[in-house]
């Protein structure tokens, strides 16, 4: 038998010696070539490197060869040290050393040269070397297979090396010699690796289609790509090279679309409602479960498989310790290693795919719920809507639906705990026998102890959400009315309201996070408590404990700890999710509009357009006083019907009845044909003017141009920089009131409906424009249509075919103009008031002439008539939301950590964790060291000492974890609060330009979603990341005690992990930012839809808006879906690398000769190593998640540094308390623009408003009237020029000092949610008697006295339970209460009838006779009695003189306006002939 051995030895020496010489020769050749520079490593072509070289895969293959050969070097050294030197050892060692050096050189070369080159092929010398290496690897593999285990003691290890090297060599040969097609891609080779892969999507295909136009590759990828998450790599690759945009992110497939999820959920809920006739939380839960039942089943199976695989390691540890302690059989050792490795791989794959599917299910559930809430908000009845503000409904979508979606990650944890406890008990029973009962009892005690904490959490969570709802509701209302608050100087008072609500919210937040900390302490201490109970029972029962049993038990407890560790979060999420489900179910159960309120009949089936028979309607069905009663009305096709009446008579409610908006108590309503509606308050969508007018219809250019002409919009569009492509800000913020009104009229007219309902359409436009709209639009363009219009302006009544006079909710008079005039009574009151106003005009001037051409050319001219050229760079007012670029800066982390107490708590938290981890390692080491190595050996210490020392360690751990939890909770709570108050202050102190450019949805996103992340998420990501990192260092330390070579593998693997993380994080970061950016449009669309739901329903556009909502939800879900995919892409690769370290540890332990390593220490190393993959992956994932989630902090920091308005008070320059005493306003060369990139609105105004005089300001819509007022209040700062009040430059004093001394009745009458008292006097400066006096003066005192609660009568959000006229009178009451020396009226009587207007004017003349009154008005009668009249045109002063002087000058613009008004009122109406 000797001869064959010699031959085999010779063969081994020959092949490996030859391999060593070849590798040595290559090194020498490289060295010589570097010296002589004769060999070129440059490729033949210079074309862009588009990735077809598989650079990353190639580099990874070379690095793997380096690591494998390095491992063999150390195994050879260990064997050599143990068994002495031999020739076979020397040759094998030399071969692996030279291989390591060669492949290290190749790896470095690839990294330093090829990665930065533009080569299309690898260098020829490199490719020839790869081919030669492949041949050598094949020869070595054949030899080692034939003579396996007969020559060298490390034959098995050499066999593994040869197989791995041959596979890597084959891949390198393919890369080096693959054929390229014209597109530069490898010919149809489907290559998918652990690091890279594109699932059969070639680079050609990727380049030909942008991500936004393609379906996500996960829908079409093959099994290997899905298994390894390689389908996400093209997106990660793009993100690594450039900043990702939404267009780069692929679309979701149909199975994951919001449309599909919403349809399934709605069908399930409706089916359940038909069975139970009511909607409750259980119905919603059933619907959600049935929406994603397939994902729930699949993830349940994967979770179960992962749980089973995770307990294979603890089960086998005792066997491994016995193997290390007894007679070793290498075959058995490798079988053990294989079992450990296979279990780890199965666990990793199952866990990763389970996580991804759960997140996918969460995204689908969230999309379905948001769509469901949106659908409900669009169909909500008026009574239900009064109980839920816009902010509250937005909160359902932004917070509650999000939380339910996030719960998917915790879905299986509740039942998995029982599975894992069962598996743990089975393992413990096998090794510890009856003592496992102590484990069971201790576990039950731990779980039961959590029940009271869970109940407390649910209670606190509910309170917290109520406070959050209240805060969001108030914030939403404030943001919509920020301009009004700044005009009144109330913003700081309303900020204090928000802060008060936040204080209540913070109170419950503290209690909630406190219970979370308590739960965390209980569950972190639980494993130590369970271990003490178990081992204590073993001591009492006399069950022997050897190191194998102890370590197996410890591994089981540690496994159990991880599942139990998730239980607090699971319970917390269950509690939060239940609260959110209850809230959403409660909202979805609210009553909807009854679609049967209005019967729609086919057009042409009757000559009636509108018919109401015995109608009785009430906004509040529980009220005994109906809003409208005894309504009988028949409107024939093509009729023009006018509706008039005093303030609060029910005019708007009558139109709402026809729309089906008001609950019907009795009677019938029929409409024949389609309808269009124009509301009293303009509802304008964010978007271009063209989009607002088209409103979903196709462009018909001819009709479009006619509509613009009819609505007098063409000249406005000529002035705007972008014409009809100008982007309108939220609620039409960058348009004048008249422009908004005309755009919504154009929207209605363009629809070509059969019935048109106009609610006071002329209130916001000037006399000329109003006349044009009436003649050209209503009576001309809509001649063949049925038109019903509410108006306060009597001059538009005579042309109507039917006039309805309303009073106290009843139609008191109906008929044609002449007929009603003969009946007298209510109608005469309105007409009499109108005549009184006309007499005022006559008393001012008698020399009026008819002017044929009134409207002059609207070319932008200067004050001297010269054309003014504006060359500003064109930019829209509302632009895309800003998002940060690149990684989150370290300064942001530092700023966050040092916000609370200067960062003093941070080192204390870290110290507590280090002490905790040290105590845990010490306690486990004590157990391994103190127990016997086998049942036959004696323990090193006695049983009592064994337990006492372990208990001492346990107590130390408990105190450390207690300190850590409460310090972390306190730091997170204080930081969130301080950042909230700072951000809110900056938002409230921001200039109006900020609110003009940023829709409220963006701001609400910061104060809701981002603030919630700060409250409940960020601290519990930063803390665990630090804790996991410290744990990871502890594990490596323990593993190195058992097997020091682990360090040699650990550092390269960690390097690869960090490289992977750096490759992944640019894409993940930008995707997370896209998630934040894409959420704001959903909120914005949501908010706009709720506000304009009446208009949307009236145009029958519900389905279009729902489709838009579903598209926006998909746009939000797209980056969210790919964030989840990218995270698991990274997680799987990190898991595999961690498993490689663990496998190396096991191979080393079973290969190392006996006596070198203590079996107990080795077992402890394996026990800790079982969690290595999880902790290493956690550490990197927590780091990535931290950076992604920290974007919320970054966004809050962004809003905490908004440029502020000028100071509220300038201490060194405060006016005296009697200022202004005269009320004189001097304006010098005033120029104003709304933003630097926008044209001038006021272009050099100079005039003086004398003290104690009334000045009326008139001009065409958009001429700059409101801008002048805003500049007076410094809402907009002058670009140049100045305004002096009593000689003081208003720019030199504080904003509060200025605004608090002025009074204004704004164009849009605004009331806030609260009471009449809080609306009249929010600063609480006046007594009730003074408030009543002011209410009586403005003729609304009796109305308030009749309401329940009187001054405490409730006011709904935006004052929706008060009519527009009543709101205007409340605004008048505010200024009467304040009695300022300067009063500004910005179209203050636009929403009231002529009689009420006359009353307001009389009241103002009586109580502000000595004040300076500056009045903008569209009604000539409101300014004709002024002392002075200022006429503006295109931002310039056209006329400025007394009304008498201007009327005497027949060429003046004011004279022309009065002529037009008089002609319209007298010649058309013949009012005087009836009185």
PDB file of N, CA and C in Angstrom, residues 133-196:
ATOM      1  N   UNK A 133      -5.850  30.665 -14.906  1.00  0.00           N
ATOM      2  CA  UNK A 133      -6.246  30.320 -13.539  1.00  0.00           C
ATOM      3  C   UNK A 133      -7.368  29.301 -13.538  1.00  0.00           C
ATOM      4  N   UNK A 134      -8.312  29.451 -14.476  1.00  0.00           N
ATOM      5  CA  UNK A 134      -9.425  28.500 -14.548  1.00  0.00           C
ATOM      6  C   UNK A 134      -8.925  27.086 -14.829  1.00  0.00           C
ATOM      7  N   UNK A 135      -7.936  26.976 -15.721  1.00  0.00           N
ATOM      8  CA  UNK A 135      -7.369  25.655 -16.029  1.00  0.00           C
ATOM      9  C   UNK A 135      -6.687  25.055 -14.796  1.00  0.00           C
ATOM     10  N   UNK A 136      -5.932  25.885 -14.073  1.00  0.00           N
ATOM     11  CA  UNK A 136      -5.237  25.401 -12.870  1.00  0.00           C
ATOM     12  C   UNK A 136      -6.249  24.946 -11.828  1.00  0.00           C
ATOM     13  N   UNK A 137      -7.313  25.733 -11.652  1.00  0.00           N
ATOM     14  CA  UNK A 137      -8.343  25.376 -10.665  1.00  0.00           C
ATOM     15  C   UNK A 137      -8.998  24.042 -11.034  1.00  0.00           C
ATOM     16  N   UNK A 138      -9.222  23.841 -12.337  1.00  0.00           N
ATOM     17  CA  UNK A 138      -9.844  22.574 -12.778  1.00  0.00           C
ATOM     18  C   UNK A 138      -8.936  21.383 -12.477  1.00  0.00           C
ATOM     19  N   UNK A 139      -7.629  21.513 -12.758  1.00  0.00           N
ATOM     20  CA  UNK A 139      -6.686  20.421 -12.483  1.00  0.00           C
ATOM     21  C   UNK A 139      -6.651  20.105 -10.993  1.00  0.00           C
ATOM     22  N   UNK A 140      -6.591  21.157 -10.170  1.00  0.00           N
ATOM     23  CA  UNK A 140      -6.546  20.952  -8.709  1.00  0.00           C
ATOM     24  C   UNK A 140      -7.830  20.285  -8.215  1.00  0.00           C
ATOM     25  N   UNK A 141      -8.977  20.689  -8.795  1.00  0.00           N
ATOM     26  CA  UNK A 141     -10.247  20.098  -8.386  1.00  0.00           C
ATOM     27  C   UNK A 141     -10.302  18.610  -8.707  1.00  0.00           C
ATOM     28  N   UNK A 142      -9.864  18.275  -9.914  1.00  0.00           N
ATOM     29  CA  UNK A 142      -9.870  16.851 -10.318  1.00  0.00           C
ATOM     30  C   UNK A 142      -8.976  16.038  -9.401  1.00  0.00           C
ATOM     31  N   UNK A 143      -7.791  16.542  -9.140  1.00  0.00           N
ATOM     32  CA  UNK A 143      -6.840  15.803  -8.299  1.00  0.00           C
ATOM     33  C   UNK A 143      -7.389  15.607  -6.887  1.00  0.00           C
ATOM     34  N   UNK A 144      -7.924  16.707  -6.299  1.00  0.00           N
ATOM     35  CA  UNK A 144      -8.406  16.609  -4.920  1.00  0.00           C
ATOM     36  C   UNK A 144      -9.655  15.751  -4.805  1.00  0.00           C
ATOM     37  N   UNK A 145     -10.451  15.687  -5.890  1.00  0.00           N
ATOM     38  CA  UNK A 145     -11.616  14.797  -5.877  1.00  0.00           C
ATOM     39  C   UNK A 145     -11.188  13.330  -5.918  1.00  0.00           C
ATOM     40  N   UNK A 146     -10.191  13.037  -6.761  1.00  0.00           N
ATOM     41  CA  UNK A 146      -9.740  11.645  -6.914  1.00  0.00           C
ATOM     42  C   UNK A 146      -9.050  11.144  -5.656  1.00  0.00           C
ATOM     43  N   UNK A 147      -8.205  11.991  -5.081  1.00  0.00           N
ATOM     44  CA  UNK A 147      -7.421  11.549  -3.930  1.00  0.00           C
ATOM     45  C   UNK A 147      -7.904  12.197  -2.631  1.00  0.00           C
ATOM     46  N   UNK A 148      -9.229  12.435  -2.556  1.00  0.00           N
ATOM     47  CA  UNK A 148      -9.822  13.076  -1.378  1.00  0.00           C
ATOM     48  C   UNK A 148      -9.436  12.363  -0.091  1.00  0.00           C
ATOM     49  N   UNK A 149      -8.868  13.079   0.842  1.00  0.00           N
ATOM     50  CA  UNK A 149      -8.582  12.628   2.205  1.00  0.00           C
ATOM     51  C   UNK A 149      -7.471  11.573   2.283  1.00  0.00           C
ATOM     52  N   UNK A 150      -6.701  11.402   1.225  1.00  0.00           N
ATOM     53  CA  UNK A 150      -5.668  10.365   1.253  1.00  0.00           C
ATOM     54  C   UNK A 150      -4.270  10.946   1.307  1.00  0.00           C
ATOM     55  N   UNK A 151      -4.111  12.168   1.073  1.00  0.00           N
ATOM     56  CA  UNK A 151      -2.786  12.769   1.038  1.00  0.00           C
ATOM     57  C   UNK A 151      -2.609  13.792   2.153  1.00  0.00           C
ATOM     58  N   UNK A 152      -3.520  14.725   2.241  1.00  0.00           N
ATOM     59  CA  UNK A 152      -3.370  15.871   3.140  1.00  0.00           C
ATOM     60  C   UNK A 152      -4.496  15.863   4.167  1.00  0.00           C
ATOM     61  N   UNK A 153      -4.192  16.254   5.362  1.00  0.00           N
ATOM     62  CA  UNK A 153      -5.210  16.233   6.422  1.00  0.00           C
ATOM     63  C   UNK A 153      -6.279  17.302   6.216  1.00  0.00           C
ATOM     64  N   UNK A 154      -5.989  18.289   5.375  1.00  0.00           N
ATOM     65  CA  UNK A 154      -6.970  19.352   5.106  1.00  0.00           C
ATOM     66  C   UNK A 154      -7.590  19.181   3.720  1.00  0.00           C
ATOM     67  N   UNK A 155      -7.694  17.918   3.279  1.00  0.00           N
ATOM     68  CA  UNK A 155      -8.203  17.652   1.926  1.00  0.00           C
ATOM     69  C   UNK A 155      -9.608  18.199   1.725  1.00  0.00           C
ATOM     70  N   UNK A 156     -10.465  18.058   2.757  1.00  0.00           N
ATOM     71  CA  UNK A 156     -11.842  18.545   2.638  1.00  0.00           C
ATOM     72  C   UNK A 156     -11.870  20.054   2.404  1.00  0.00           C
ATOM     73  N   UNK A 157     -11.009  20.759   3.145  1.00  0.00           N
ATOM     74  CA  UNK A 157     -10.961  22.212   2.988  1.00  0.00           C
ATOM     75  C   UNK A 157     -10.422  22.607   1.607  1.00  0.00           C
ATOM     76  N   UNK A 158      -9.386  21.843   1.132  1.00  0.00           N
ATOM     77  CA  UNK A 158      -8.863  22.116  -0.207  1.00  0.00           C
ATOM     78  C   UNK A 158      -9.928  21.852  -1.268  1.00  0.00           C
ATOM     79  N   UNK A 159     -10.768  20.835  -1.030  1.00  0.00           N
ATOM     80  CA  UNK A 159     -11.838  20.511  -1.971  1.00  0.00           C
ATOM     81  C   UNK A 159     -12.836  21.668  -2.081  1.00  0.00           C
ATOM     82  N   UNK A 160     -13.210  22.243  -0.921  1.00  0.00           N
ATOM     83  CA  UNK A 160     -14.115  23.411  -0.914  1.00  0.00           C
ATOM     84  C   UNK A 160     -13.476  24.578  -1.658  1.00  0.00           C
ATOM     85  N   UNK A 161     -12.181  24.788  -1.402  1.00  0.00           N
ATOM     86  CA  UNK A 161     -11.458  25.866  -2.071  1.00  0.00           C
ATOM     87  C   UNK A 161     -11.450  25.666  -3.581  1.00  0.00           C
ATOM     88  N   UNK A 162     -11.193  24.435  -4.020  1.00  0.00           N
ATOM     89  CA  UNK A 162     -11.108  24.158  -5.461  1.00  0.00           C
ATOM     90  C   UNK A 162     -12.447  24.355  -6.148  1.00  0.00           C
ATOM     91  N   UNK A 163     -13.542  23.878  -5.508  1.00  0.00           N
ATOM     92  CA  UNK A 163     -14.877  24.049  -6.100  1.00  0.00           C
ATOM     93  C   UNK A 163     -15.208  25.532  -6.241  1.00  0.00           C
ATOM     94  N   UNK A 164     -14.990  26.289  -5.165  1.00  0.00           N
ATOM     95  CA  UNK A 164     -15.293  27.727  -5.190  1.00  0.00           C
ATOM     96  C   UNK A 164     -14.441  28.446  -6.225  1.00  0.00           C
ATOM     97  N   UNK A 165     -13.155  28.104  -6.273  1.00  0.00           N
ATOM     98  CA  UNK A 165     -12.242  28.763  -7.216  1.00  0.00           C
ATOM     99  C   UNK A 165     -12.623  28.457  -8.651  1.00  0.00           C
ATOM    100  N   UNK A 166     -13.034  27.199  -8.923  1.00  0.00           N
ATOM    101  CA  UNK A 166     -13.411  26.811 -10.294  1.00  0.00           C
ATOM    102  C   UNK A 166     -14.644  27.591 -10.743  1.00  0.00           C
ATOM    103  N   UNK A 167     -15.639  27.728  -9.858  1.00  0.00           N
ATOM    104  CA  UNK A 167     -16.857  28.487 -10.211  1.00  0.00           C
ATOM    105  C   UNK A 167     -16.513  29.943 -10.494  1.00  0.00           C
ATOM    106  N   UNK A 168     -15.685  30.531  -9.603  1.00  0.00           N
ATOM    107  CA  UNK A 168     -15.281  31.926  -9.805  1.00  0.00           C
ATOM    108  C   UNK A 168     -14.491  32.072 -11.095  1.00  0.00           C
ATOM    109  N   UNK A 169     -13.582  31.090 -11.380  1.00  0.00           N
ATOM    110  CA  UNK A 169     -12.782  31.138 -12.604  1.00  0.00           C
ATOM    111  C   UNK A 169     -13.631  31.037 -13.851  1.00  0.00           C
ATOM    112  N   UNK A 170     -14.669  30.181 -13.804  1.00  0.00           N
ATOM    113  CA  UNK A 170     -15.568  30.044 -14.941  1.00  0.00           C
ATOM    114  C   UNK A 170     -16.278  31.363 -15.222  1.00  0.00           C
ATOM    115  N   UNK A 171     -16.751  32.029 -14.179  1.00  0.00           N
ATOM    116  CA  UNK A 171     -17.421  33.320 -14.357  1.00  0.00           C
ATOM    117  C   UNK A 171     -16.463  34.364 -14.930  1.00  0.00           C
ATOM    118  N   UNK A 172     -15.214  34.392 -14.430  1.00  0.00           N
ATOM    119  CA  UNK A 172     -14.238  35.366 -14.913  1.00  0.00           C
ATOM    120  C   UNK A 172     -13.910  35.128 -16.389  1.00  0.00           C
ATOM    121  N   UNK A 173     -13.849  33.851 -16.794  1.00  0.00           N
ATOM    122  CA  UNK A 173     -13.609  33.539 -18.213  1.00  0.00           C
ATOM    123  C   UNK A 173     -14.764  34.042 -19.077  1.00  0.00           C
ATOM    124  N   UNK A 174     -15.980  33.840 -18.574  1.00  0.00           N
ATOM    125  CA  UNK A 174     -17.138  34.311 -19.331  1.00  0.00           C
ATOM    126  C   UNK A 174     -17.094  35.828 -19.499  1.00  0.00           C
ATOM    127  N   UNK A 175     -16.810  36.536 -18.394  1.00  0.00           N
ATOM    128  CA  UNK A 175     -16.752  37.998 -18.444  1.00  0.00           C
ATOM    129  C   UNK A 175     -15.657  38.466 -19.397  1.00  0.00           C
ATOM    130  N   UNK A 176     -14.526  37.763 -19.351  1.00  0.00           N
ATOM    131  CA  UNK A 176     -13.392  38.182 -20.171  1.00  0.00           C
ATOM    132  C   UNK A 176     -13.582  37.947 -21.648  1.00  0.00           C
ATOM    133  N   UNK A 177     -14.351  36.890 -22.028  1.00  0.00           N
ATOM    134  CA  UNK A 177     -14.426  36.501 -23.445  1.00  0.00           C
ATOM    135  C   UNK A 177     -15.853  36.480 -23.985  1.00  0.00           C
ATOM    136  N   UNK A 178     -16.788  37.160 -23.282  1.00  0.00           N
ATOM    137  CA  UNK A 178     -18.174  37.178 -23.765  1.00  0.00           C
ATOM    138  C   UNK A 178     -18.273  38.024 -25.021  1.00  0.00           C
ATOM    139  N   UNK A 179     -19.200  37.638 -25.925  1.00  0.00           N
ATOM    140  CA  UNK A 179     -19.404  38.354 -27.187  1.00  0.00           C
ATOM    141  C   UNK A 179     -20.385  39.489 -26.955  1.00  0.00           C
ATOM    142  N   UNK A 180     -20.126  40.639 -27.556  1.00  0.00           N
ATOM    143  CA  UNK A 180     -20.997  41.796 -27.369  1.00  0.00           C
ATOM    144  C   UNK A 180     -21.804  42.077 -28.616  1.00  0.00           C
ATOM    145  N   UNK A 181     -23.060  42.500 -28.380  1.00  0.00           N
ATOM    146  CA  UNK A 181     -23.890  42.903 -29.517  1.00  0.00           C
ATOM    147  C   UNK A 181     -23.731  44.390 -29.752  1.00  0.00           C
ATOM    148  N   UNK A 182     -24.509  44.943 -30.699  1.00  0.00           N
ATOM    149  CA  UNK A 182     -24.333  46.344 -31.066  1.00  0.00           C
ATOM    150  C   UNK A 182     -24.690  47.291 -29.939  1.00  0.00           C
ATOM    151  N   UNK A 183     -25.626  46.880 -29.121  1.00  0.00           N
ATOM    152  CA  UNK A 183     -26.020  47.747 -28.034  1.00  0.00           C
ATOM    153  C   UNK A 183     -25.028  47.756 -26.906  1.00  0.00           C
ATOM    154  N   UNK A 184     -24.023  46.901 -26.961  1.00  0.00           N
ATOM    155  CA  UNK A 184     -23.018  46.877 -25.918  1.00  0.00           C
ATOM    156  C   UNK A 184     -23.359  45.980 -24.783  1.00  0.00           C
ATOM    157  N   UNK A 185     -24.465  45.213 -24.842  1.00  0.00           N
ATOM    158  CA  UNK A 185     -24.862  44.358 -23.735  1.00  0.00           C
ATOM    159  C   UNK A 185     -24.465  42.929 -24.029  1.00  0.00           C
ATOM    160  N   UNK A 186     -24.253  42.158 -22.999  1.00  0.00           N
ATOM    161  CA  UNK A 186     -23.933  40.756 -23.149  1.00  0.00           C
ATOM    162  C   UNK A 186     -25.131  40.056 -23.770  1.00  0.00           C
ATOM    163  N   UNK A 187     -24.875  39.187 -24.760  1.00  0.00           N
ATOM    164  CA  UNK A 187     -25.957  38.592 -25.544  1.00  0.00           C
ATOM    165  C   UNK A 187     -26.870  37.727 -24.708  1.00  0.00           C
ATOM    166  N   UNK A 188     -28.046  38.284 -24.355  1.00  0.00           N
ATOM    167  CA  UNK A 188     -29.144  37.561 -23.711  1.00  0.00           C
ATOM    168  C   UNK A 188     -28.695  36.664 -22.593  1.00  0.00           C
ATOM    169  N   UNK A 189     -27.644  37.046 -21.918  1.00  0.00           N
ATOM    170  CA  UNK A 189     -27.189  36.224 -20.793  1.00  0.00           C
ATOM    171  C   UNK A 189     -27.853  36.719 -19.534  1.00  0.00           C
ATOM    172  N   UNK A 190     -28.636  35.869 -18.931  1.00  0.00           N
ATOM    173  CA  UNK A 190     -29.360  36.265 -17.731  1.00  0.00           C
ATOM    174  C   UNK A 190     -28.457  36.013 -16.544  1.00  0.00           C
ATOM    175  N   UNK A 191     -27.787  37.076 -16.113  1.00  0.00           N
ATOM    176  CA  UNK A 191     -26.863  36.919 -14.994  1.00  0.00           C
ATOM    177  C   UNK A 191     -27.418  37.601 -13.772  1.00  0.00           C
ATOM    178  N   UNK A 192     -27.594  36.873 -12.730  1.00  0.00           N
ATOM    179  CA  UNK A 192     -28.101  37.439 -11.492  1.00  0.00           C
ATOM    180  C   UNK A 192     -27.267  36.911 -10.350  1.00  0.00           C
ATOM    181  N   UNK A 193     -26.625  37.798  -9.654  1.00  0.00           N
ATOM    182  CA  UNK A 193     -25.751  37.370  -8.573  1.00  0.00           C
ATOM    183  C   UNK A 193     -26.275  37.892  -7.253  1.00  0.00           C
ATOM    184  N   UNK A 194     -25.573  37.531  -6.216  1.00  0.00           N
ATOM    185  CA  UNK A 194     -25.961  38.001  -4.883  1.00  0.00           C
ATOM    186  C   UNK A 194     -25.874  39.509  -4.807  1.00  0.00           C
ATOM    187  N   UNK A 195     -24.911  40.071  -5.507  1.00  0.00           N
ATOM    188  CA  UNK A 195     -24.724  41.526  -5.434  1.00  0.00           C
ATOM    189  C   UNK A 195     -25.509  42.250  -6.506  1.00  0.00           C
ATOM    190  N   UNK A 196     -25.534  41.697  -7.733  1.00  0.00           N
ATOM    191  CA  UNK A 196     -26.085  42.434  -8.864  1.00  0.00           C
ATOM    192  C   UNK A 196     -26.964  41.528  -9.690  1.00  0.00           C
TER     193      UNK A 196
END
